[in-house]
Amino acid sequence: MASEATASGCTEGLGRPPPPPAVELFKYSKRVLLKSILGRADGGMEFVGERVVVGGWVKSCEEKRKPNLPAQALQPPPPAVVKDTSCTEFLVSRLHILRPIVMFFTGCGCSAVSAGKQDSLAKPLPGIGLLRISDGSCAANLQIFVDSSLIPLSEISTIGTSILVEGVIAKQEASGKQVLELKVEKVFYVGSVDAKNYAISNGKLSVASLRAYPHLCPRTTKVACITRIRNSLSYAAHQFFQSNSFLHVHMPILTSTNLRINGNMLEVATPLSPVEDQAAKTLGAVKAAIKENCERIEELKRSNGNKATLIAALQDLHQANELALQLEQKQNSSLMKVVREDFSRTFFGRQIYLTNSAGLHLESYACSLGSVYSLGPTFQAECSLPTKDLAESWKVEVELAFAELEDAINCAEDCLRYLCQYIMENCRTDLKFMSKTIDNQCLDRIKSTISSNFVRITYKEVMEVLKKLNSIDLIASVLIESSFRFLADEIYQQPVIIYEYPKDLKPFFMRIRDDGETVSAFDIIVPKLMTKNFLSESVFANVKQVAVDVGNLIQGGQKEERLDKITARMKERCLAEKEIEWYLDLRRHGTVEHSGFRIGFEEMVMFITGLDDIRDAIPFPRAKGSADI
Amino acid sequence: MASEATASGCTEGLGRPPPPPAVELFKYSKRVLLKSILGRADGGMEFVGERVVVGGWVKSCEEKRKPNLPAQALQPPPPAVVKDTSCTEFLVSRLHILRPIVMFFTGCGCSAVSAGKQDSLAKPLPGIGLLRISDGSCAANLQIFVDSSLIPLSEISTIGTSILVEGVIAKQEASGKQVLELKVEKVFYVGSVDAKNYAISNGKLSVASLRAYPHLCPRTTKVACITRIRNSLSYAAHQFFQSNSFLHVHMPILTSTNLRINGNMLEVATPLSPVEDQAAKTLGAVKAAIKENCERIEELKRSNGNKATLIAALQDLHQANELALQLEQKQNSSLMKVVREDFSRTFFGRQIYLTNSAGLHLESYACSLGSVYSLGPTFQAECSLPTKDLAESWKVEVELAFAELEDAINCAEDCLRYLCQYIMENCRTDLKFMSKTIDNQCLDRIKSTISSNFVRITYKEVMEVLKKLNSIDLIASVLIESSFRFLADEIYQQPVIIYEYPKDLKPFFMRIRDDGETVSAFDIIVPKLMTKNFLSESVFANVKQVAVDVGNLIQGGQKEERLDKITARMKERCLAEKEIEWYLDLRRHGTVEHSGFRIGFEEMVMFITGLDDIRDAIPFPRAKGSADI
């Protein structure tokens, strides 16, 4: 039905015939996705001769004079100017030595691009354009062949131009190998680019410089790959937990609970407007009147009473509404200066924070429904390394009832392996691009994670192992917890699960073991995560005293289910019970052994892709002093 | 491997043999889920004779004296006291007339329960307990048979007690029909309940009164059903979009963009501490020193230089760390009173809000990657009906590039139908319970949504239709937009898609049509959504002037992709361009036709379940003045 509608809309719409059935039509857009062509095993060769409509954004353009025109009939053609985002991106980022050379020849990065652009604008020539376009559905670009008789090439040659065209898929000989090419016959739509002001067309292509344009950077091959990988990771997580009978529960962002477990929290402060105090009463009265009026109207309607009365009543209602509306607008018009200690005058009537972990609330659902997970943003107001900490970061959090430490570890290990497996199967081309441009080890890292049995070792044993290293590393290991990465990187060269930590290194709710000194907590340390400035970063991590370790991808453990024990631990940490009476209720009433863990979602993206700056692992990163777009 | 680990952990752990292979073991807990037994077509009869370990919470308990004991050997047995949460819940909620009667006989609701409890506590007797337990994996409870020789019944008879037991599955004749029963042979674990303080055991079972205990209410059958349905809805949404090549992008909660499209926004105000200004410089210096030191250490390590020097350096480092740590703690110790206009002193250095729609940011990814969606929380500071508005509510938001109004409508219709289909197939028992206890029409409503072709009608045509109604309803329809529900409820009795709205009724970014008066926006109105106090609520909706209409489940439309047109609309609305330069960039550079929509996730839960208060459709609801737990 819907597809019929689309088809008819097709002919009604821009008057294009529906594309041939052989290539799968994207159901909710009058085009085919490039991945439906280029994603095939044969790279789409099976579709040669098919007529299709495709849409996308120009990644590169090569202009040529028409071969069939006699040379002397032309002014000397402009030199074929190659503008290839992903290519330059690739070369410069891989061979940094190239940058100065590029700079030398082009002034700045690829500004030859815009130079060439103005050039072709200046004297448009009869010719052909070889464009490479991307629609975001896959890493590969499609080469399209446009004759300037269809549209002036200057209108479509700028990188970033959007274009919707119909054409026939053809085979093309290019430097000895077959490539697919779309011979364009109709141009339905072009969205041009204001080249002078288009930030990402003029060579600023390092991931770092792209950060200034979070709304445009997904148009680059690199950020598009990261986005597709992130999408797959999140869906894979859902698949894993749903197939294992976990319930996805949506946990609140707004919370009154602040135990400062992960450092400072961001705070909501929405004051009531000063007007409200006076206006509120009036408004209340009016609303009451409205409600009364409504009930009266309902009665009149039920009793099919006198219509004149009813209409009169409805008109009263109308006036009352307008008055109420004015009052509300007045009320919402201005925000007052608020003395922050007076929370009675704020929207929630008390101090409210943005959660830095769904864990506590998640426990209450685990202690009712068994096995639950959440996947959502968490918040922290930390003042540390921007490459390592975000104010808004996503977490997978998991909680299991009737489960001990070992159950949580097994679940975390299986989950990590499943995510890697899923990415290998579903993001091959994206991974290839990442390993070409970001980290050539990422594929090996993922493969070995899938195949290896993770090492399981207690914190005590870790210390033994480190003692065996030379004294420097020992001291380092004492000073810098991050030396745990030695285990994953150097000693075992695979993920390492460290468990049974000294109680002071972990939150109060971790289950205390019989020795009274250690808790049933665990971390999973993965190799080669955030290798950039590892030592200095680790020191800052130490300074920050945030539990998250460099290379530390997953943290978890068995929670303290015994009321007396958990209240004792809270006293040790000077935490007020009244803060979380509700949390202690879970221990007072029908408590159970329960365990859980959390996966840093950005860290997971970094582990898969090899990115070394957390800001590149999330759209619109938020950090101290930066939340502009 | 992992399952071996579990099995071994099993024997190591509490010394229980692994349950028989016939019943599927829950991989990450040493028990089977009740749904693995009760969820089978035959209700689990195939497993009679199997030995299993199950865990859960007591929903009801019936105590009996042992049949095999001679009566005279006993003190007169206490009357068999039936404590059945879901039963009382069910009866009272269905037949409200029962409540006063219950009250009369029991004092308050089911306090007979706790009375009976104290009774049995007073004089424990040799006897048997017939418990019904639930583990949250399905709506059904399992009856378990416990002999008091295993454990004093008083320890397990209280509603809410958690229990982990091993036993053999048996068939039992009960009032003529076969029921499954677990004959308990071992009790591994009991988590008792502080009955006097256990809020939800003493008859407070109406959904409304449960709201005071959001951390405990998932233990009730009703809230558990809602949670399972919500889980399925969210997974179904992911399945629908992933299978249609949409990318899930995680959009930011924190934003500097405030267009007040959906009313007031909540605001983040995290000041820097006053200490920081002085401390910051010092801290900066120390950190710099640390970094330098680290580089030196790395060098020394590389060059395998003098170890003494190295150790000295590491000790310097240690001291520097401690100093930095002290400074940071000092810095984070106190929050200052903040003059709200001075945002330069806040964490983000500017005014930051909690997003009330991911839509704008989502467009930037649609205009790069084609088809994208997000599923996450949105926020609003509105002061309206708590039954209708939340401060924190979840939305599915969708954006399609190269797509017109009709594409978005087709996608929204298919999505809604898919969600209903998925729930019918995956939540049968939960739906049955909801239709028994909340809304007996919900099953029909879902079925008809799956089978019916939605009516598509323009706003203009709607007005024609309403003119044909009698004058009262006409006036009502003019006064109260919610009369659109007449269309879905009375006239067509199926979902209705209304499109082409007068531009003033929709946001500035909806695409203006050639008539210059209407925009390519649409709503999907569903029947019988929030029927409670529909008229009065709708009036308040009108007062609030929030676009969301009663019964209005989905809103969307084609976005304005033309720079000149959208800036013109912004002028009409007095919106400053500089507020969203980044958003206009999407029109300046490679713009495309694009369309999208949003689904209110709580509204979807209400549509499926028939709940009439939005606070019951989400865990830990947040509203004005209520965010306590």
PDB file of N, CA and C in Angstrom, chain A residues 9 28-30 57 162 192 215 219 230-231 242 248 250 253-254 256 267 269-270 332 338 340 347 392 402 406-407 414 479 539 585 589-591 622 625 628, chain B residues 9 28-30 57 162 192 215 219 230-231 242 248 250 253-254 256 264 267 269-270 318 321 338 340 347 392 402 406-407 414 479 585 589-591 622 625 628:
ATOM      1  N   GLY A   9       3.035   8.820  -5.844  1.00  0.00           N
ATOM      2  CA  GLY A   9       3.615  10.113  -5.467  1.00  0.00           C
ATOM      3  C   GLY A   9       4.746  10.445  -6.417  1.00  0.00           C
ATOM      4  N   TYR A  28      11.096   5.000   1.349  1.00  0.00           N
ATOM      5  CA  TYR A  28      10.570   6.293   1.796  1.00  0.00           C
ATOM      6  C   TYR A  28      11.277   7.472   1.153  1.00  0.00           C
ATOM      7  N   SER A  29      11.807   7.242  -0.050  1.00  0.00           N
ATOM      8  CA  SER A  29      12.428   8.317  -0.806  1.00  0.00           C
ATOM      9  C   SER A  29      12.448   7.835  -2.249  1.00  0.00           C
ATOM     10  N   LYS A  30      12.254   8.745  -3.172  1.00  0.00           N
ATOM     11  CA  LYS A  30      12.079   8.306  -4.564  1.00  0.00           C
ATOM     12  C   LYS A  30      13.420   8.074  -5.243  1.00  0.00           C
ATOM     13  N   TRP A  57      25.612  13.776  -2.070  1.00  0.00           N
ATOM     14  CA  TRP A  57      26.410  14.994  -2.000  1.00  0.00           C
ATOM     15  C   TRP A  57      27.724  14.770  -2.734  1.00  0.00           C
ATOM     16  N   SER A 162      24.469  19.123  -3.235  1.00  0.00           N
ATOM     17  CA  SER A 162      23.562  17.969  -3.235  1.00  0.00           C
ATOM     18  C   SER A 162      22.957  17.830  -4.624  1.00  0.00           C
ATOM     19  N   SER A 192      23.011  23.891  -4.243  1.00  0.00           N
ATOM     20  CA  SER A 192      24.378  24.392  -4.451  1.00  0.00           C
ATOM     21  C   SER A 192      25.035  24.703  -3.108  1.00  0.00           C
ATOM     22  N   HIS A 215      27.888  20.150  12.675  1.00  0.00           N
ATOM     23  CA  HIS A 215      26.660  19.987  11.882  1.00  0.00           C
ATOM     24  C   HIS A 215      26.979  19.652  10.429  1.00  0.00           C
ATOM     25  N   ARG A 219      29.362  14.913   6.722  1.00  0.00           N
ATOM     26  CA  ARG A 219      29.478  14.805   5.263  1.00  0.00           C
ATOM     27  C   ARG A 219      30.844  14.269   4.840  1.00  0.00           C
ATOM     28  N   ARG A 230      28.901   3.544  14.969  1.00  0.00           N
ATOM     29  CA  ARG A 230      28.209   3.825  16.236  1.00  0.00           C
ATOM     30  C   ARG A 230      26.775   3.306  16.200  1.00  0.00           C
ATOM     31  N   ASN A 231      26.107   3.520  15.067  1.00  0.00           N
ATOM     32  CA  ASN A 231      24.749   3.008  14.896  1.00  0.00           C
ATOM     33  C   ASN A 231      24.715   1.491  15.068  1.00  0.00           C
ATOM     34  N   GLN A 242      18.264  -8.105  24.211  1.00  0.00           N
ATOM     35  CA  GLN A 242      16.910  -8.594  23.960  1.00  0.00           C
ATOM     36  C   GLN A 242      16.925 -10.106  23.741  1.00  0.00           C
ATOM     37  N   HIS A 248      14.759  -3.569  28.258  1.00  0.00           N
ATOM     38  CA  HIS A 248      15.312  -2.225  28.125  1.00  0.00           C
ATOM     39  C   HIS A 248      14.404  -1.280  28.905  1.00  0.00           C
ATOM     40  N   HIS A 250      13.870   2.695  30.317  1.00  0.00           N
ATOM     41  CA  HIS A 250      14.328   4.068  30.097  1.00  0.00           C
ATOM     42  C   HIS A 250      14.472   4.757  31.439  1.00  0.00           C
ATOM     43  N   ILE A 253      16.920  11.064  33.375  1.00  0.00           N
ATOM     44  CA  ILE A 253      18.101  11.936  33.324  1.00  0.00           C
ATOM     45  C   ILE A 253      18.084  12.852  34.545  1.00  0.00           C
ATOM     46  N   LEU A 254      16.903  13.369  34.864  1.00  0.00           N
ATOM     47  CA  LEU A 254      16.772  14.290  35.993  1.00  0.00           C
ATOM     48  C   LEU A 254      16.708  13.495  37.281  1.00  0.00           C
ATOM     49  N   SER A 256      17.378  13.678  41.842  1.00  0.00           N
ATOM     50  CA  SER A 256      17.702  14.453  43.041  1.00  0.00           C
ATOM     51  C   SER A 256      18.837  13.773  43.805  1.00  0.00           C
ATOM     52  N   GLU A 267      23.841  20.514  36.994  1.00  0.00           N
ATOM     53  CA  GLU A 267      22.714  20.870  37.837  1.00  0.00           C
ATOM     54  C   GLU A 267      21.664  21.612  37.026  1.00  0.00           C
ATOM     55  N   ALA A 269      18.727  24.313  37.038  1.00  0.00           N
ATOM     56  CA  ALA A 269      18.207  25.414  37.854  1.00  0.00           C
ATOM     57  C   ALA A 269      17.244  26.234  37.021  1.00  0.00           C
ATOM     58  N   THR A 270      15.993  25.816  37.008  1.00  0.00           N
ATOM     59  CA  THR A 270      14.975  26.569  36.292  1.00  0.00           C
ATOM     60  C   THR A 270      14.059  27.234  37.301  1.00  0.00           C
ATOM     61  N   ASN A 332       5.446  33.148  31.934  1.00  0.00           N
ATOM     62  CA  ASN A 332       6.640  32.516  31.363  1.00  0.00           C
ATOM     63  C   ASN A 332       7.586  33.529  30.736  1.00  0.00           C
ATOM     64  N   VAL A 338      18.109  34.084  40.586  1.00  0.00           N
ATOM     65  CA  VAL A 338      17.729  33.171  41.659  1.00  0.00           C
ATOM     66  C   VAL A 338      18.890  33.026  42.632  1.00  0.00           C
ATOM     67  N   ARG A 340      20.695  30.659  44.639  1.00  0.00           N
ATOM     68  CA  ARG A 340      20.682  29.241  44.348  1.00  0.00           C
ATOM     69  C   ARG A 340      20.301  28.395  45.569  1.00  0.00           C
ATOM     70  N   PHE A 347      11.737  25.122  39.543  1.00  0.00           N
ATOM     71  CA  PHE A 347      10.699  24.348  38.862  1.00  0.00           C
ATOM     72  C   PHE A 347      10.363  23.063  39.608  1.00  0.00           C
ATOM     73  N   GLU A 392      28.712  15.124  28.429  1.00  0.00           N
ATOM     74  CA  GLU A 392      27.573  14.269  28.081  1.00  0.00           C
ATOM     75  C   GLU A 392      28.108  13.042  27.359  1.00  0.00           C
ATOM     76  N   PHE A 402      19.469 -12.012  41.252  1.00  0.00           N
ATOM     77  CA  PHE A 402      19.880 -13.393  41.511  1.00  0.00           C
ATOM     78  C   PHE A 402      21.164 -13.712  40.745  1.00  0.00           C
ATOM     79  N   GLU A 406      30.486 -13.429  39.139  1.00  0.00           N
ATOM     80  CA  GLU A 406      30.878 -14.205  37.964  1.00  0.00           C
ATOM     81  C   GLU A 406      29.839 -14.095  36.842  1.00  0.00           C
ATOM     82  N   ASP A 407      28.560 -14.048  37.226  1.00  0.00           N
ATOM     83  CA  ASP A 407      27.509 -13.920  36.212  1.00  0.00           C
ATOM     84  C   ASP A 407      27.672 -12.616  35.440  1.00  0.00           C
ATOM     85  N   ASP A 414      30.679 -11.803  27.153  1.00  0.00           N
ATOM     86  CA  ASP A 414      29.886 -12.219  25.984  1.00  0.00           C
ATOM     87  C   ASP A 414      29.426 -10.996  25.197  1.00  0.00           C
ATOM     88  N   LEU A 479      52.238   4.314  41.200  1.00  0.00           N
ATOM     89  CA  LEU A 479      51.872   5.719  41.009  1.00  0.00           C
ATOM     90  C   LEU A 479      50.695   5.853  40.057  1.00  0.00           C
ATOM     91  N   VAL A 539      48.065  10.040  34.169  1.00  0.00           N
ATOM     92  CA  VAL A 539      48.362  10.849  35.348  1.00  0.00           C
ATOM     93  C   VAL A 539      47.171  11.750  35.652  1.00  0.00           C
ATOM     94  N   ASP A 585      15.625   0.954  50.519  1.00  0.00           N
ATOM     95  CA  ASP A 585      14.376   0.167  50.523  1.00  0.00           C
ATOM     96  C   ASP A 585      14.565  -1.151  49.775  1.00  0.00           C
ATOM     97  N   HIS A 589      13.377  -4.632  51.654  1.00  0.00           N
ATOM     98  CA  HIS A 589      12.203  -5.397  51.211  1.00  0.00           C
ATOM     99  C   HIS A 589      12.566  -6.327  50.062  1.00  0.00           C
ATOM    100  N   GLY A 590      12.626  -7.608  50.355  1.00  0.00           N
ATOM    101  CA  GLY A 590      12.827  -8.605  49.301  1.00  0.00           C
ATOM    102  C   GLY A 590      14.126  -8.425  48.553  1.00  0.00           C
ATOM    103  N   THR A 591      15.209  -8.196  49.302  1.00  0.00           N
ATOM    104  CA  THR A 591      16.505  -7.993  48.655  1.00  0.00           C
ATOM    105  C   THR A 591      17.007  -9.288  48.004  1.00  0.00           C
ATOM    106  N   ARG A 622      29.927  17.431  23.922  1.00  0.00           N
ATOM    107  CA  ARG A 622      29.753  18.480  24.935  1.00  0.00           C
ATOM    108  C   ARG A 622      30.874  18.357  25.944  1.00  0.00           C
ATOM    109  N   GLY A 625      32.937  24.349  28.652  1.00  0.00           N
ATOM    110  CA  GLY A 625      33.094  25.519  27.806  1.00  0.00           C
ATOM    111  C   GLY A 625      32.771  25.285  26.342  1.00  0.00           C
ATOM    112  N   ASP A 628      28.306  24.685  21.835  1.00  0.00           N
ATOM    113  CA  ASP A 628      27.808  25.819  21.056  1.00  0.00           C
ATOM    114  C   ASP A 628      26.742  25.441  20.046  1.00  0.00           C
TER     115      ASP A 628
ATOM    116  N   GLY B   9      30.545 -22.197  38.153  1.00  0.00           N
ATOM    117  CA  GLY B   9      30.235 -21.231  39.212  1.00  0.00           C
ATOM    118  C   GLY B   9      29.069 -21.740  40.030  1.00  0.00           C
ATOM    119  N   TYR B  28      22.837 -16.033  32.522  1.00  0.00           N
ATOM    120  CA  TYR B  28      23.614 -15.172  33.416  1.00  0.00           C
ATOM    121  C   TYR B  28      23.060 -15.135  34.832  1.00  0.00           C
ATOM    122  N   SER B  29      22.359 -16.211  35.219  1.00  0.00           N
ATOM    123  CA  SER B  29      21.853 -16.341  36.580  1.00  0.00           C
ATOM    124  C   SER B  29      21.597 -17.825  36.780  1.00  0.00           C
ATOM    125  N   LYS B  30      21.865 -18.286  37.980  1.00  0.00           N
ATOM    126  CA  LYS B  30      21.814 -19.746  38.185  1.00  0.00           C
ATOM    127  C   LYS B  30      20.388 -20.197  38.426  1.00  0.00           C
ATOM    128  N   TRP B  57       9.753 -12.959  43.426  1.00  0.00           N
ATOM    129  CA  TRP B  57       9.184 -12.260  44.568  1.00  0.00           C
ATOM    130  C   TRP B  57       7.773 -12.783  44.827  1.00  0.00           C
ATOM    131  N   SER B 162      11.649 -11.966  48.589  1.00  0.00           N
ATOM    132  CA  SER B 162      12.346 -12.602  47.459  1.00  0.00           C
ATOM    133  C   SER B 162      12.762 -13.998  47.881  1.00  0.00           C
ATOM    134  N   SER B 192      13.767 -11.111  53.145  1.00  0.00           N
ATOM    135  CA  SER B 192      12.484 -10.855  53.814  1.00  0.00           C
ATOM    136  C   SER B 192      12.031  -9.410  53.581  1.00  0.00           C
ATOM    137  N   HIS B 215      10.163   3.244  42.867  1.00  0.00           N
ATOM    138  CA  HIS B 215      11.251   2.250  42.942  1.00  0.00           C
ATOM    139  C   HIS B 215      10.719   0.875  43.317  1.00  0.00           C
ATOM    140  N   ARG B 219       7.182  -3.998  40.967  1.00  0.00           N
ATOM    141  CA  ARG B 219       6.897  -5.336  41.517  1.00  0.00           C
ATOM    142  C   ARG B 219       5.435  -5.708  41.375  1.00  0.00           C
ATOM    143  N   ARG B 230       6.594  -1.464  27.133  1.00  0.00           N
ATOM    144  CA  ARG B 230       7.463  -0.334  26.754  1.00  0.00           C
ATOM    145  C   ARG B 230       8.774  -0.840  26.158  1.00  0.00           C
ATOM    146  N   ASN B 231       9.345  -1.869  26.777  1.00  0.00           N
ATOM    147  CA  ASN B 231      10.568  -2.471  26.259  1.00  0.00           C
ATOM    148  C   ASN B 231      10.358  -2.962  24.823  1.00  0.00           C
ATOM    149  N   GLN B 242      16.027   0.109  11.567  1.00  0.00           N
ATOM    150  CA  GLN B 242      17.253  -0.545  11.105  1.00  0.00           C
ATOM    151  C   GLN B 242      16.965  -1.373   9.848  1.00  0.00           C
ATOM    152  N   HIS B 248      20.681   5.029  13.479  1.00  0.00           N
ATOM    153  CA  HIS B 248      20.345   5.574  14.786  1.00  0.00           C
ATOM    154  C   HIS B 248      21.481   6.511  15.194  1.00  0.00           C
ATOM    155  N   HIS B 250      22.812   9.337  18.065  1.00  0.00           N
ATOM    156  CA  HIS B 250      22.570   9.787  19.438  1.00  0.00           C
ATOM    157  C   HIS B 250      22.696  11.302  19.480  1.00  0.00           C
ATOM    158  N   ILE B 253      21.576  16.073  24.535  1.00  0.00           N
ATOM    159  CA  ILE B 253      20.560  16.592  25.460  1.00  0.00           C
ATOM    160  C   ILE B 253      20.854  18.072  25.736  1.00  0.00           C
ATOM    161  N   LEU B 254      22.137  18.368  25.926  1.00  0.00           N
ATOM    162  CA  LEU B 254      22.542  19.738  26.241  1.00  0.00           C
ATOM    163  C   LEU B 254      22.608  20.551  24.962  1.00  0.00           C
ATOM    164  N   SER B 256      22.479  24.811  23.209  1.00  0.00           N
ATOM    165  CA  SER B 256      22.411  26.259  23.416  1.00  0.00           C
ATOM    166  C   SER B 256      21.271  26.857  22.595  1.00  0.00           C
ATOM    167  N   ASN B 264       8.535  26.589  27.255  1.00  0.00           N
ATOM    168  CA  ASN B 264       9.763  26.857  28.005  1.00  0.00           C
ATOM    169  C   ASN B 264      10.660  25.643  28.075  1.00  0.00           C
ATOM    170  N   GLU B 267      16.795  24.435  32.135  1.00  0.00           N
ATOM    171  CA  GLU B 267      18.045  25.143  31.963  1.00  0.00           C
ATOM    172  C   GLU B 267      19.113  24.537  32.863  1.00  0.00           C
ATOM    173  N   ALA B 269      22.447  25.176  34.973  1.00  0.00           N
ATOM    174  CA  ALA B 269      23.228  26.272  35.538  1.00  0.00           C
ATOM    175  C   ALA B 269      24.226  25.707  36.528  1.00  0.00           C
ATOM    176  N   THR B 270      25.370  25.304  36.024  1.00  0.00           N
ATOM    177  CA  THR B 270      26.417  24.790  36.895  1.00  0.00           C
ATOM    178  C   THR B 270      27.532  25.816  36.958  1.00  0.00           C
ATOM    179  N   HIS B 318      54.744  11.972  41.703  1.00  0.00           N
ATOM    180  CA  HIS B 318      53.794  11.561  42.732  1.00  0.00           C
ATOM    181  C   HIS B 318      53.377  12.769  43.561  1.00  0.00           C
ATOM    182  N   ASN B 321      51.218  15.173  41.696  1.00  0.00           N
ATOM    183  CA  ASN B 321      49.858  14.635  41.613  1.00  0.00           C
ATOM    184  C   ASN B 321      49.062  14.980  42.859  1.00  0.00           C
ATOM    185  N   VAL B 338      25.068  32.164  42.178  1.00  0.00           N
ATOM    186  CA  VAL B 338      25.404  32.667  40.847  1.00  0.00           C
ATOM    187  C   VAL B 338      24.389  33.724  40.428  1.00  0.00           C
ATOM    188  N   ARG B 340      22.455  34.884  37.641  1.00  0.00           N
ATOM    189  CA  ARG B 340      22.178  34.047  36.487  1.00  0.00           C
ATOM    190  C   ARG B 340      22.507  34.727  35.170  1.00  0.00           C
ATOM    191  N   PHE B 347      29.694  26.568  33.851  1.00  0.00           N
ATOM    192  CA  PHE B 347      30.508  25.462  33.346  1.00  0.00           C
ATOM    193  C   PHE B 347      30.689  25.537  31.830  1.00  0.00           C
ATOM    194  N   GLU B 392      10.175  15.351  31.572  1.00  0.00           N
ATOM    195  CA  GLU B 392      11.110  14.483  30.849  1.00  0.00           C
ATOM    196  C   GLU B 392      10.312  13.415  30.126  1.00  0.00           C
ATOM    197  N   PHE B 402      15.998  13.888   0.753  1.00  0.00           N
ATOM    198  CA  PHE B 402      15.391  13.611  -0.546  1.00  0.00           C
ATOM    199  C   PHE B 402      13.998  13.017  -0.362  1.00  0.00           C
ATOM    200  N   GLU B 406       4.754  13.269   1.568  1.00  0.00           N
ATOM    201  CA  GLU B 406       4.109  11.961   1.438  1.00  0.00           C
ATOM    202  C   GLU B 406       5.022  10.836   1.918  1.00  0.00           C
ATOM    203  N   ASP B 407       6.328  10.987   1.663  1.00  0.00           N
ATOM    204  CA  ASP B 407       7.268   9.956   2.118  1.00  0.00           C
ATOM    205  C   ASP B 407       7.241   9.840   3.636  1.00  0.00           C
ATOM    206  N   ASP B 414       3.557   3.283   8.299  1.00  0.00           N
ATOM    207  CA  ASP B 414       4.142   1.937   8.356  1.00  0.00           C
ATOM    208  C   ASP B 414       4.717   1.663   9.742  1.00  0.00           C
ATOM    209  N   LEU B 479     -13.497  26.118  19.037  1.00  0.00           N
ATOM    210  CA  LEU B 479     -12.891  26.486  20.317  1.00  0.00           C
ATOM    211  C   LEU B 479     -11.793  25.499  20.712  1.00  0.00           C
ATOM    212  N   ASP B 585      22.954  26.940   7.883  1.00  0.00           N
ATOM    213  CA  ASP B 585      24.043  26.400   7.045  1.00  0.00           C
ATOM    214  C   ASP B 585      23.560  25.220   6.209  1.00  0.00           C
ATOM    215  N   HIS B 589      24.327  25.234   2.160  1.00  0.00           N
ATOM    216  CA  HIS B 589      25.307  24.337   1.534  1.00  0.00           C
ATOM    217  C   HIS B 589      24.670  22.987   1.233  1.00  0.00           C
ATOM    218  N   GLY B 590      24.422  22.714  -0.032  1.00  0.00           N
ATOM    219  CA  GLY B 590      23.945  21.391  -0.443  1.00  0.00           C
ATOM    220  C   GLY B 590      22.627  21.003   0.186  1.00  0.00           C
ATOM    221  N   THR B 591      21.691  21.955   0.183  1.00  0.00           N
ATOM    222  CA  THR B 591      20.381  21.679   0.786  1.00  0.00           C
ATOM    223  C   THR B 591      19.608  20.648  -0.039  1.00  0.00           C
ATOM    224  N   ARG B 622       8.900  12.492  35.720  1.00  0.00           N
ATOM    225  CA  ARG B 622       9.354  13.807  36.195  1.00  0.00           C
ATOM    226  C   ARG B 622       8.349  14.857  35.764  1.00  0.00           C
ATOM    227  N   GLY B 625       7.637  20.101  40.138  1.00  0.00           N
ATOM    228  CA  GLY B 625       7.571  19.874  41.573  1.00  0.00           C
ATOM    229  C   GLY B 625       7.697  18.427  41.984  1.00  0.00           C
ATOM    230  N   ASP B 628      11.475  13.365  42.947  1.00  0.00           N
ATOM    231  CA  ASP B 628      12.066  13.069  44.251  1.00  0.00           C
ATOM    232  C   ASP B 628      12.950  11.841  44.253  1.00  0.00           C
TER     233      ASP B 628
END
